[in-house]
PDB file of C-alpha atoms and ligand atoms in Angstrom:
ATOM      1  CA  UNK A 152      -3.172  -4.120 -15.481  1.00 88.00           C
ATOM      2  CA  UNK A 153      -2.085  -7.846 -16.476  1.00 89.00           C
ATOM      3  CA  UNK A 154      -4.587 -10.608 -16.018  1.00 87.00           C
ATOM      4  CA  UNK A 155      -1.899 -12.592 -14.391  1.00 92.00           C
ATOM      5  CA  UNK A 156      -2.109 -10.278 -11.465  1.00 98.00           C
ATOM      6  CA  UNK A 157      -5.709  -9.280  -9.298  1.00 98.00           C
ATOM      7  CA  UNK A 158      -5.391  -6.308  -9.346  1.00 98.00           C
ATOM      8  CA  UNK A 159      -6.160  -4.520  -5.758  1.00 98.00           C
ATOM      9  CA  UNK A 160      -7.524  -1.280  -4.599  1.00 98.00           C
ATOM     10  CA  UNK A 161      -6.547  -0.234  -0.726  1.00 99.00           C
ATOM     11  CA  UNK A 162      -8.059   2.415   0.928  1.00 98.00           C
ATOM     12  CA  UNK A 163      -5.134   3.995   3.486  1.00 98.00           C
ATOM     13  CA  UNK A 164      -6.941   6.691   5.680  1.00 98.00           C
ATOM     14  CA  UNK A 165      -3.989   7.472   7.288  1.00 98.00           C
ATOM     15  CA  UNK A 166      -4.912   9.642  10.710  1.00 98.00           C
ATOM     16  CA  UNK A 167      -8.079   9.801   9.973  1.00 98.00           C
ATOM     17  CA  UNK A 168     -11.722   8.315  11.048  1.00 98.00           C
ATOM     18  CA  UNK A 169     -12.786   6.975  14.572  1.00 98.00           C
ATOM     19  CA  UNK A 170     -14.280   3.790  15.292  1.00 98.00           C
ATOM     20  CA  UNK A 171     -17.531   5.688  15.147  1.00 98.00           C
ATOM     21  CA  UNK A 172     -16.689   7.901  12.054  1.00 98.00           C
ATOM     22  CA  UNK A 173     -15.481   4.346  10.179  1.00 98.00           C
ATOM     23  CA  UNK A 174     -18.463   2.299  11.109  1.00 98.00           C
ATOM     24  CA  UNK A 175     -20.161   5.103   9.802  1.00 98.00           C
ATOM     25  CA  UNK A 176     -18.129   4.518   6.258  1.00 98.00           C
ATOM     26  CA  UNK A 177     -18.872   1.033   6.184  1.00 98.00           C
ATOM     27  CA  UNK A 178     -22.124   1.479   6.793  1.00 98.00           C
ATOM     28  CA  UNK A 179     -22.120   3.547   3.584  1.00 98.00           C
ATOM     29  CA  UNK A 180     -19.129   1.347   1.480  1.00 98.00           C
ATOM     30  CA  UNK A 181     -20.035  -2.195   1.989  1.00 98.00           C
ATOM     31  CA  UNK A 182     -23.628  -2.603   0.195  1.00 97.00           C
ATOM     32  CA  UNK A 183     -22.071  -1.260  -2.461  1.00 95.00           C
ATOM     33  CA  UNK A 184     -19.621  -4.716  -3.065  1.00 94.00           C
ATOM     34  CA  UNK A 185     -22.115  -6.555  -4.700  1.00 92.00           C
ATOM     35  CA  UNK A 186     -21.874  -4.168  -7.858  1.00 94.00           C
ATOM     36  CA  UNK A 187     -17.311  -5.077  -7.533  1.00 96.00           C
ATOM     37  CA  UNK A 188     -16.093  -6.120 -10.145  1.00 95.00           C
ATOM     38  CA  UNK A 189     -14.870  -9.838  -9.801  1.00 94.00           C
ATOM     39  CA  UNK A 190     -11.318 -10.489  -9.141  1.00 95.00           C
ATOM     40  CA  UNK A 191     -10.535  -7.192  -7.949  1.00 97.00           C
ATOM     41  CA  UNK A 192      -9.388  -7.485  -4.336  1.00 98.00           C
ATOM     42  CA  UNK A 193      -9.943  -4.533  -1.579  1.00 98.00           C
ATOM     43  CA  UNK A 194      -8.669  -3.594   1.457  1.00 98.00           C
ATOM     44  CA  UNK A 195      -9.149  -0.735   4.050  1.00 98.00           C
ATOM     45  CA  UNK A 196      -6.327  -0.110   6.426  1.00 99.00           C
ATOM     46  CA  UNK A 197      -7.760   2.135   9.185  1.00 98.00           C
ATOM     47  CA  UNK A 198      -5.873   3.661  11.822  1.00 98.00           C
ATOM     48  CA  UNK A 199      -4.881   1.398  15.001  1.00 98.00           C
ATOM     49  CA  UNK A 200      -7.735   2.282  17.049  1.00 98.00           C
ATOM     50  CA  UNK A 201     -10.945   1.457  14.294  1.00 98.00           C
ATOM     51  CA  UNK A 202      -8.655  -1.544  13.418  1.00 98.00           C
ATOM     52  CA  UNK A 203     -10.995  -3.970  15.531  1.00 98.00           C
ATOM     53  CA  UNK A 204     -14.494  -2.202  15.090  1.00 98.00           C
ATOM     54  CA  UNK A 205     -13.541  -2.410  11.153  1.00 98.00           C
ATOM     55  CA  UNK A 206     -12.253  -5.551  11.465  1.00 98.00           C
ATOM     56  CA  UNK A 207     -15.833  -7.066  12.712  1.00 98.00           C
ATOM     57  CA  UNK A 208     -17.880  -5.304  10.008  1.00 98.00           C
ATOM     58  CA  UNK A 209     -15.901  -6.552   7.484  1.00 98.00           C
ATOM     59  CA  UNK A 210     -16.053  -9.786   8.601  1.00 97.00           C
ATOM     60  CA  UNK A 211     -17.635 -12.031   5.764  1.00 94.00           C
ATOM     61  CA  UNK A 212     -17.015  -8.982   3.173  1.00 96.00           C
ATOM     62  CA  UNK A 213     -14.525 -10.126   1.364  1.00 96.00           C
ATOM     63  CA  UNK A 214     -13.088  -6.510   2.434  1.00 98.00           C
ATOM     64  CA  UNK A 215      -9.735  -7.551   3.278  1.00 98.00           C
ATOM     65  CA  UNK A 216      -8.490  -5.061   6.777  1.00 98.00           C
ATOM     66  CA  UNK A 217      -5.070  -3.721   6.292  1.00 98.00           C
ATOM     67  CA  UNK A 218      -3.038  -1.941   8.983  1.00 98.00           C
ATOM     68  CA  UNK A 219      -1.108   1.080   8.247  1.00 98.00           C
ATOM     69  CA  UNK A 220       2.002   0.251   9.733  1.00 98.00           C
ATOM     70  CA  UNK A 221       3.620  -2.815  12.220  1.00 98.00           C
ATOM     71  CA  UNK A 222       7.125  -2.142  15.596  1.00 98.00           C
ATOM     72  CA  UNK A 223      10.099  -4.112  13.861  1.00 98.00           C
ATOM     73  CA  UNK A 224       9.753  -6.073  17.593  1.00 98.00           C
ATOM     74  CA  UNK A 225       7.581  -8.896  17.891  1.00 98.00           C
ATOM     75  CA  UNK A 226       6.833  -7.565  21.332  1.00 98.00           C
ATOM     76  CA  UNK A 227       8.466  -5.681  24.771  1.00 98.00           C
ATOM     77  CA  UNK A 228       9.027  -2.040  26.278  1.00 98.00           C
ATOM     78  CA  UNK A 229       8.395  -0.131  23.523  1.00 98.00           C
ATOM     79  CA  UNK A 230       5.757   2.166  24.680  1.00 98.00           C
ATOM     80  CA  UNK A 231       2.966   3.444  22.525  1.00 97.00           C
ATOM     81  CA  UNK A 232       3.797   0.274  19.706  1.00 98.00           C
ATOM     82  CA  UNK A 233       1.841  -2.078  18.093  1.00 98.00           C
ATOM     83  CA  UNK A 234       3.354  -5.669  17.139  1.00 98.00           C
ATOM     84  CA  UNK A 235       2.691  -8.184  14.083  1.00 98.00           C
ATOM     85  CA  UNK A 236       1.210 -10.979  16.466  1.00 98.00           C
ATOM     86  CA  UNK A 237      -0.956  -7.804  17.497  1.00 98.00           C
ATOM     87  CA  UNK A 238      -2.721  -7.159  13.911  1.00 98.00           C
ATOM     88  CA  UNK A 239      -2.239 -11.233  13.298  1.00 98.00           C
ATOM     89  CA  UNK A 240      -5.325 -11.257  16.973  1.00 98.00           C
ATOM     90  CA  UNK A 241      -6.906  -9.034  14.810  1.00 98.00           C
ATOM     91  CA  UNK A 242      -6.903 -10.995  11.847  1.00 98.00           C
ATOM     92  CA  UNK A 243      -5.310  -8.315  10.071  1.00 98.00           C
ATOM     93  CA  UNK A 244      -4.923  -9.495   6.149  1.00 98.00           C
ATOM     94  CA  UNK A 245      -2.232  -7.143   4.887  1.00 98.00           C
ATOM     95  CA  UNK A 246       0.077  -3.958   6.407  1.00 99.00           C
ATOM     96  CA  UNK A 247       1.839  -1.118   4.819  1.00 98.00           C
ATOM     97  CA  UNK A 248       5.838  -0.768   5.358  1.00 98.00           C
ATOM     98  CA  UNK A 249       7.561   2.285   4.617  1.00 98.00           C
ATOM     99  CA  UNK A 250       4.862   4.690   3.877  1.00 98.00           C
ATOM    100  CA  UNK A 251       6.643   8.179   2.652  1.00 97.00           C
ATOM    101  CA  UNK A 252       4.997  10.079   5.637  1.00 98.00           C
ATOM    102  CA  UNK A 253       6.734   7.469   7.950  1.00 97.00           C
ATOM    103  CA  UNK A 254      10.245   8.014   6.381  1.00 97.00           C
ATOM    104  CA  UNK A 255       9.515  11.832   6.602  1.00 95.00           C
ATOM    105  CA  UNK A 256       7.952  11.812  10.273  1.00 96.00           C
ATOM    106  CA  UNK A 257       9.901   9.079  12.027  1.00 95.00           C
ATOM    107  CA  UNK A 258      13.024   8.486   9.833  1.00 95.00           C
ATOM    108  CA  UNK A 259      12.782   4.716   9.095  1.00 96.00           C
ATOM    109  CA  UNK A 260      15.130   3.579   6.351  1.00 96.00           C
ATOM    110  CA  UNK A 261      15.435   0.707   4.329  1.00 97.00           C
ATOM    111  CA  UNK A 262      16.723  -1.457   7.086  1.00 96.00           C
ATOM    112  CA  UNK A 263      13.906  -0.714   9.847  1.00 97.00           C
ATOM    113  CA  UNK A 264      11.587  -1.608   7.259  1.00 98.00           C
ATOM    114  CA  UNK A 265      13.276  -5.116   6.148  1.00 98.00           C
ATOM    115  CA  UNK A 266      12.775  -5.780   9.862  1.00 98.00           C
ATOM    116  CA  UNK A 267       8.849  -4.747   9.705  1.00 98.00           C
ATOM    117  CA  UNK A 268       8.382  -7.090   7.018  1.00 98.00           C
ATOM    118  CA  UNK A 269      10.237  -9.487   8.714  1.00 98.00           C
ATOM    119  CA  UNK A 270       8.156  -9.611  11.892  1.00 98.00           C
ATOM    120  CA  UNK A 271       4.491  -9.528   9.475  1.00 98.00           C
ATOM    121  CA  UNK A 272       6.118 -12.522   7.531  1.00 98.00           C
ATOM    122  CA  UNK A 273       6.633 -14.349  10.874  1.00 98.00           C
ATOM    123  CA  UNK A 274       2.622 -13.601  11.983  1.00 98.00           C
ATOM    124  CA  UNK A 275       1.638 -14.233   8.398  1.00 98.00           C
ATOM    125  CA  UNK A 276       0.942 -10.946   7.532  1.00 98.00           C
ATOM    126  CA  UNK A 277       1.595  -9.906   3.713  1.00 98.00           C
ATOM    127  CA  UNK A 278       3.436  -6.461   3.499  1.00 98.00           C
ATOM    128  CA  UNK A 279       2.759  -3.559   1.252  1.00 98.00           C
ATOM    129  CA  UNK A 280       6.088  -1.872   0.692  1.00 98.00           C
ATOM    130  CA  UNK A 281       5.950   1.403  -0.434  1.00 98.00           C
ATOM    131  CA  UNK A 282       8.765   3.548  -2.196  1.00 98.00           C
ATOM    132  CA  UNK A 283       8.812   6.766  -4.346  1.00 98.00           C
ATOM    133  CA  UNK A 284      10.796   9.784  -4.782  1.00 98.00           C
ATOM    134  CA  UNK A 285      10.386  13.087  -3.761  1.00 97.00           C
ATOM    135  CA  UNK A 286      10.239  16.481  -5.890  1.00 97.00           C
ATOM    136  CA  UNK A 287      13.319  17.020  -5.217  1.00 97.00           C
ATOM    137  CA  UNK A 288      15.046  13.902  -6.408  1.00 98.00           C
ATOM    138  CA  UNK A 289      12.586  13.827  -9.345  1.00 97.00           C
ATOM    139  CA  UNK A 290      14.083  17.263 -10.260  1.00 97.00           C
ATOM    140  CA  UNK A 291      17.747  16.036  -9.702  1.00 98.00           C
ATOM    141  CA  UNK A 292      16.828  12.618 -12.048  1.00 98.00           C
ATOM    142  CA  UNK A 293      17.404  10.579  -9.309  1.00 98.00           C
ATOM    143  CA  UNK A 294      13.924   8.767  -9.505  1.00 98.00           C
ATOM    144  CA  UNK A 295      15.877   5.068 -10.669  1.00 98.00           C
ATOM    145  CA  UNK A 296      18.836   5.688  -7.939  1.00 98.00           C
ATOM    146  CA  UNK A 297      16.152   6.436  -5.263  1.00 98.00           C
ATOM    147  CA  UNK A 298      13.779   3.445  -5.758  1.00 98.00           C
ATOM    148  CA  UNK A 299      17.356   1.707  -6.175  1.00 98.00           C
ATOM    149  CA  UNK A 300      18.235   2.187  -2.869  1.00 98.00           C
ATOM    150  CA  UNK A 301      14.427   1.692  -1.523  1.00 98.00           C
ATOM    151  CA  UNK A 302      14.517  -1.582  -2.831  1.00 98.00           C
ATOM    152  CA  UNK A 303      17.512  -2.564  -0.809  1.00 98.00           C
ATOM    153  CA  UNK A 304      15.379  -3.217   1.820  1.00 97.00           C
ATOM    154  CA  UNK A 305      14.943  -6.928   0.038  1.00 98.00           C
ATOM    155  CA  UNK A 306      18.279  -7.444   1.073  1.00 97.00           C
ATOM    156  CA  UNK A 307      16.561  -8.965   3.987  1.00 95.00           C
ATOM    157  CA  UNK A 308      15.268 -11.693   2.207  1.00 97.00           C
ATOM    158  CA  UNK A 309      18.047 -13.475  -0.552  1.00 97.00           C
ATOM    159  CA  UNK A 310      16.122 -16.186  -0.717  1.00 96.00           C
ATOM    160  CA  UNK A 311      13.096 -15.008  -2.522  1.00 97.00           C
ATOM    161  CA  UNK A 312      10.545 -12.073  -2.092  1.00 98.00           C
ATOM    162  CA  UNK A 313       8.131 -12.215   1.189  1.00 98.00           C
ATOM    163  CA  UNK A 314       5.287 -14.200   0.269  1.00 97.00           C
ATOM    164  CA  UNK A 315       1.931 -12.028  -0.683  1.00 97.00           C
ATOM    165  CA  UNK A 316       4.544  -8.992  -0.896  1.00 98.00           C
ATOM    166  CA  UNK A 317       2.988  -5.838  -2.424  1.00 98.00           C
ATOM    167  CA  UNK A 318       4.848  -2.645  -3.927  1.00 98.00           C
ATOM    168  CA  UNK A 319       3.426   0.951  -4.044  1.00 98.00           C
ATOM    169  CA  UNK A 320       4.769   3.481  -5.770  1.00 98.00           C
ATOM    170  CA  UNK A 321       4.337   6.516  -4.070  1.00 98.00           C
ATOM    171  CA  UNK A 322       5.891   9.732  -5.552  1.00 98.00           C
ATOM    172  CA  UNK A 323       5.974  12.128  -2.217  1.00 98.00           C
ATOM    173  CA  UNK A 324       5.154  15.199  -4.584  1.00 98.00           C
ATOM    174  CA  UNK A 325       2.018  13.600  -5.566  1.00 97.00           C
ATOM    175  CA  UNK A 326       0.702  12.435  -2.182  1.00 96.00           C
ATOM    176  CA  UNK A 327      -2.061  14.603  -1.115  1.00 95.00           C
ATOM    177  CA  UNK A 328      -1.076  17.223  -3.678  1.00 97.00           C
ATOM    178  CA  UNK A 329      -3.824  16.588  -6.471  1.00 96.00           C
ATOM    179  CA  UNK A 330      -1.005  16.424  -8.821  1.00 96.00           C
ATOM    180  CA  UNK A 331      -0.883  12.378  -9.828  1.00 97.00           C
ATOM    181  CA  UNK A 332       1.574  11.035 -11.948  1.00 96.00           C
ATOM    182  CA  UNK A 333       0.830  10.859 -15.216  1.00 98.00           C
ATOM    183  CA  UNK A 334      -0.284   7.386 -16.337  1.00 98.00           C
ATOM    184  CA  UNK A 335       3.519   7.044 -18.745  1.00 98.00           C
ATOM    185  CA  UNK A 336       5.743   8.762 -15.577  1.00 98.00           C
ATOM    186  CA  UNK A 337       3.779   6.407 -13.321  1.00 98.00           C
ATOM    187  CA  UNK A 338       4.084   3.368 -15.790  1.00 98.00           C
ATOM    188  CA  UNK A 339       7.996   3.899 -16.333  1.00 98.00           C
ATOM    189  CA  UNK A 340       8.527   4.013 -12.426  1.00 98.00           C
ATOM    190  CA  UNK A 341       6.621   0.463 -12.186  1.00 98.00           C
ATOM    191  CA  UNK A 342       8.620  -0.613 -14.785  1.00 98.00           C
ATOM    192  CA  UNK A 343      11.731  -0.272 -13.011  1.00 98.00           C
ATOM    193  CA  UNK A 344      10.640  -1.471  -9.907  1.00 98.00           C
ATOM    194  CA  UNK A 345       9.713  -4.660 -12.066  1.00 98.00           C
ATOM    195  CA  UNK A 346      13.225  -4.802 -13.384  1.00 98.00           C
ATOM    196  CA  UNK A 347      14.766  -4.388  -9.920  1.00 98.00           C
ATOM    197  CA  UNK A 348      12.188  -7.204  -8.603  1.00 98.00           C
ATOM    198  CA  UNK A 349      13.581  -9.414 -11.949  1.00 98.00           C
ATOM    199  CA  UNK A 350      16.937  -8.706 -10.860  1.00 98.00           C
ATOM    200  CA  UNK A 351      17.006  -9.840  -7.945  1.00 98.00           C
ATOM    201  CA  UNK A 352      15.018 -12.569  -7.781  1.00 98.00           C
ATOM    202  CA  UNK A 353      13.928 -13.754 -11.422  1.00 98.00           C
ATOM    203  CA  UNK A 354      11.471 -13.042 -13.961  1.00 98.00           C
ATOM    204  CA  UNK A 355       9.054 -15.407 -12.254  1.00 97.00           C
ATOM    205  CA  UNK A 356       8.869 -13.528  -9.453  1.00 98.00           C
ATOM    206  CA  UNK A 357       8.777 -10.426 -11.034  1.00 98.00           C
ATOM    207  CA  UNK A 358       5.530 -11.037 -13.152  1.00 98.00           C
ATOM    208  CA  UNK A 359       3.931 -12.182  -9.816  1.00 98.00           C
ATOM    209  CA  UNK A 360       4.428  -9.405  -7.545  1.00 98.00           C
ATOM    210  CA  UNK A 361       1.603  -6.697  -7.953  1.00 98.00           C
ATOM    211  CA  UNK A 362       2.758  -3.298  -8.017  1.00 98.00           C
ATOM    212  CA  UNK A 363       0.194  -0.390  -6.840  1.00 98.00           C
ATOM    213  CA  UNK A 364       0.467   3.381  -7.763  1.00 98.00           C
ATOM    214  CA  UNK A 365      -0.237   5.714  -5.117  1.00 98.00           C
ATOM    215  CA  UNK A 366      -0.600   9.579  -5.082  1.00 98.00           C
ATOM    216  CA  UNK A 367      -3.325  11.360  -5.686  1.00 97.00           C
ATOM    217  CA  UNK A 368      -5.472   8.965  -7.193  1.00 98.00           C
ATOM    218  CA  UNK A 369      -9.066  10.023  -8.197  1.00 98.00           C
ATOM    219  CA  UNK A 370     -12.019   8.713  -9.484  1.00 98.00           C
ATOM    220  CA  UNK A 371     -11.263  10.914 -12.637  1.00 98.00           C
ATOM    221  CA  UNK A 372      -7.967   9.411 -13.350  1.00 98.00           C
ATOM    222  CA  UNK A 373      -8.323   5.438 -11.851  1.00 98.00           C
ATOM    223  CA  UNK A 374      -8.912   4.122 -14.916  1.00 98.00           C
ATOM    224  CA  UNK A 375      -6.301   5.574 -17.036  1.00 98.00           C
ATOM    225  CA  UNK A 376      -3.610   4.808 -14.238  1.00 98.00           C
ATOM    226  CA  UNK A 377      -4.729   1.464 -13.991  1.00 98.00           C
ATOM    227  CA  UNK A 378      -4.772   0.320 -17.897  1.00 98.00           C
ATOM    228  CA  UNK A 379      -0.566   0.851 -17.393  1.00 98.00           C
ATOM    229  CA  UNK A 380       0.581  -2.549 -17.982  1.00 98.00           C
ATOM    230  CA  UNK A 381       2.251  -2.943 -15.016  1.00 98.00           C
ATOM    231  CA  UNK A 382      -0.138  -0.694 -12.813  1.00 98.00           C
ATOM    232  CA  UNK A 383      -1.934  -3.598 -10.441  1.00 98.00           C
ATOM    233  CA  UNK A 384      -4.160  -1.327  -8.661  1.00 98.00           C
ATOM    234  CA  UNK A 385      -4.003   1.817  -6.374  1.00 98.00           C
ATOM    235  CA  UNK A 386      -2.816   2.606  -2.475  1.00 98.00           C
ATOM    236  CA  UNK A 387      -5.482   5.666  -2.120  1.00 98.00           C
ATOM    237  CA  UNK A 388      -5.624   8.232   0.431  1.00 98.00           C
ATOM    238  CA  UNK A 389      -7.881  11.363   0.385  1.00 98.00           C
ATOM    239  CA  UNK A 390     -10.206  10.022  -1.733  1.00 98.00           C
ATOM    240  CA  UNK A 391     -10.653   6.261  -0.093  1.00 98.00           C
ATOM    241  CA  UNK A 392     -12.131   8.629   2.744  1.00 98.00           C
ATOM    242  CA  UNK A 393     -15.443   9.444   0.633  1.00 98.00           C
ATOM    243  CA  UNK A 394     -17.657   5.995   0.244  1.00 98.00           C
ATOM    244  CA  UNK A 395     -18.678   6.385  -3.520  1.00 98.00           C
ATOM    245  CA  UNK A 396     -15.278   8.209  -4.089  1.00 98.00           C
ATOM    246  CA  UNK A 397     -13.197   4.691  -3.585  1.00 98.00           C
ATOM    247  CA  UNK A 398     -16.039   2.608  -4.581  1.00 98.00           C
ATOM    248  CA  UNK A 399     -15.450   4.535  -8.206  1.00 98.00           C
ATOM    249  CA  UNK A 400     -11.871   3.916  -7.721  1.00 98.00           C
ATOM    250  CA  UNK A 401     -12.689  -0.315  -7.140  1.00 98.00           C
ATOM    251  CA  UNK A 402     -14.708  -0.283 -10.260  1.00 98.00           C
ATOM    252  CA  UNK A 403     -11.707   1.153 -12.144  1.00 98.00           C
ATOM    253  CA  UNK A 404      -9.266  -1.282 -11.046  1.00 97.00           C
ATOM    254  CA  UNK A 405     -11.681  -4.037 -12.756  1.00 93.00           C
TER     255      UNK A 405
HETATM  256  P1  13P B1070      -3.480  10.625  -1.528  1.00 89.50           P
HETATM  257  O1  13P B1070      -4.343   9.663  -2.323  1.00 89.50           O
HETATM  258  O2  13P B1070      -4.260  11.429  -0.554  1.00 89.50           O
HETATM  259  O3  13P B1070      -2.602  11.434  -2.429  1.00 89.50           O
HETATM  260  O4  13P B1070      -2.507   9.707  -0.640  1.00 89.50           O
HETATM  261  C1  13P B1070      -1.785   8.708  -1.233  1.00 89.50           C
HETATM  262  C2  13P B1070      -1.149   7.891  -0.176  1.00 89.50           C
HETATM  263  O5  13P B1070      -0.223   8.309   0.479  1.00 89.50           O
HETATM  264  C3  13P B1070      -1.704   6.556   0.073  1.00 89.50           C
HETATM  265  O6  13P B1070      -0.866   5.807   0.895  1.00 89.50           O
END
């Protein structure tokens, strides 16, 4: 953690929870928020379909609703899709961009996902980009080249960074495995990504831009991830499913 930077904990439950089954979360989560810590910003991207019933309950939260992923078209025959002006009617607050499960499942590179972030900076819709390496490319040691050529997606923007953009670094190996990174491998991965970001567009820039750690994150190990200096926060998946689970998670991130 830096002060400069709120740190933020989302909650991404992936395929899982109904409308029903999420109310049912919230019902459990959000009395909890008045025991936050202050400054520490939260967000729970559901999937599609709870996207509106979560979006009303967290309505006056101070939850912030994130969706899990956005079509690089604004709109047209793509069958099955759902658009940036789509989550912007929904008053979606952030998305996720290049989740590992995506690049595994449906292929999308560094250029498809330029174009996501394109179409949620045109609705207004800060993007959570997400990058990591898997086993296999750890193994090789080609964690740098890898998040490297992630990063590339930025080529999209020369200008400067997407405003609100987020970073998560999401080792594949740890996702869903119990097996985090360890706070230093975790810290020296951030750091990197920080370089990259200073690179390309200035130190300024750099120091702004929060950087999450995702992959296996616990309520046992939260806290130690998060005192990394350039750890902002956490992009959690199993355990962001359990209420006092991610709620233990939040309280670490403050
Ligand atoms: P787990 O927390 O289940 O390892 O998932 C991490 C993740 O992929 C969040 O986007």
């Amino acid at each position: 953690m830096n002060a400069k930077r709120a740190p933020l904990a989302i909650a991404n439950w992936k395929m899982n929870k109904s409308p029903r089954e999420a109310a049912a979360f919230l019902d459990e989560f959000l009395p909890r928020r008045s025991g936050f810590p202050e400054g520490v910003q939260v967000a729970i991207a559901p999937a599609f379909p709870a996207l509106e019933r979560v979006g009303r309950l967290l309505l006056h939260s101070g939850v912030l609703l994130g969706a899990q992923d956005v079509h690089t078209e604004a709109k047209g025959a793509h069958t099955g899709e759902v658009s940036a002006p789509m989550l912007k009617d929904l008053e979606v607050q952030l998305a996720l961009v290049g989740h590992s499960e995506r690049r595994r499942d449906r292929k999308e590179g560094e250029s498809e996902c330029g174009k996501k972030i394109t179409r949620l900076l045109e609705a207004g819709i800060p993007a959570v980009y997400c990058v990591g390496e898997t086993l296999e490319e750890r193994e090789k040691g080609e964690t740098d080249a890898v998040l490297t050529r992630q990063m590339t997606c930025f080529d999209a923007f020369p200008d400067g960074p997407p405003p609100g953009i987020v970073l998560a670094y999401e080792p594949v190996w740890a996702i869903g495995t119990g097996r985090a990174a360890t706070p230093q491998m975790a810290q020296d991965a951030h750091r990197v990504l920080r370089g990259l970001l200073e690179k390309r567009y200035g130190a300024a820039h750099a120091e702004a831009i929060r950087i999450l750690y995702g992959g296996s994150v616990t309520p046992a190990n939260a806290r130690e991830l998060f005192s990394q200096p350039d750890i902002d926060g956490g992009l959690v998946g199993g355990a962001s499913l359990v209420p006092k689970d991610f709620e233990a998670i939040v309280l670490a991130a403050g």
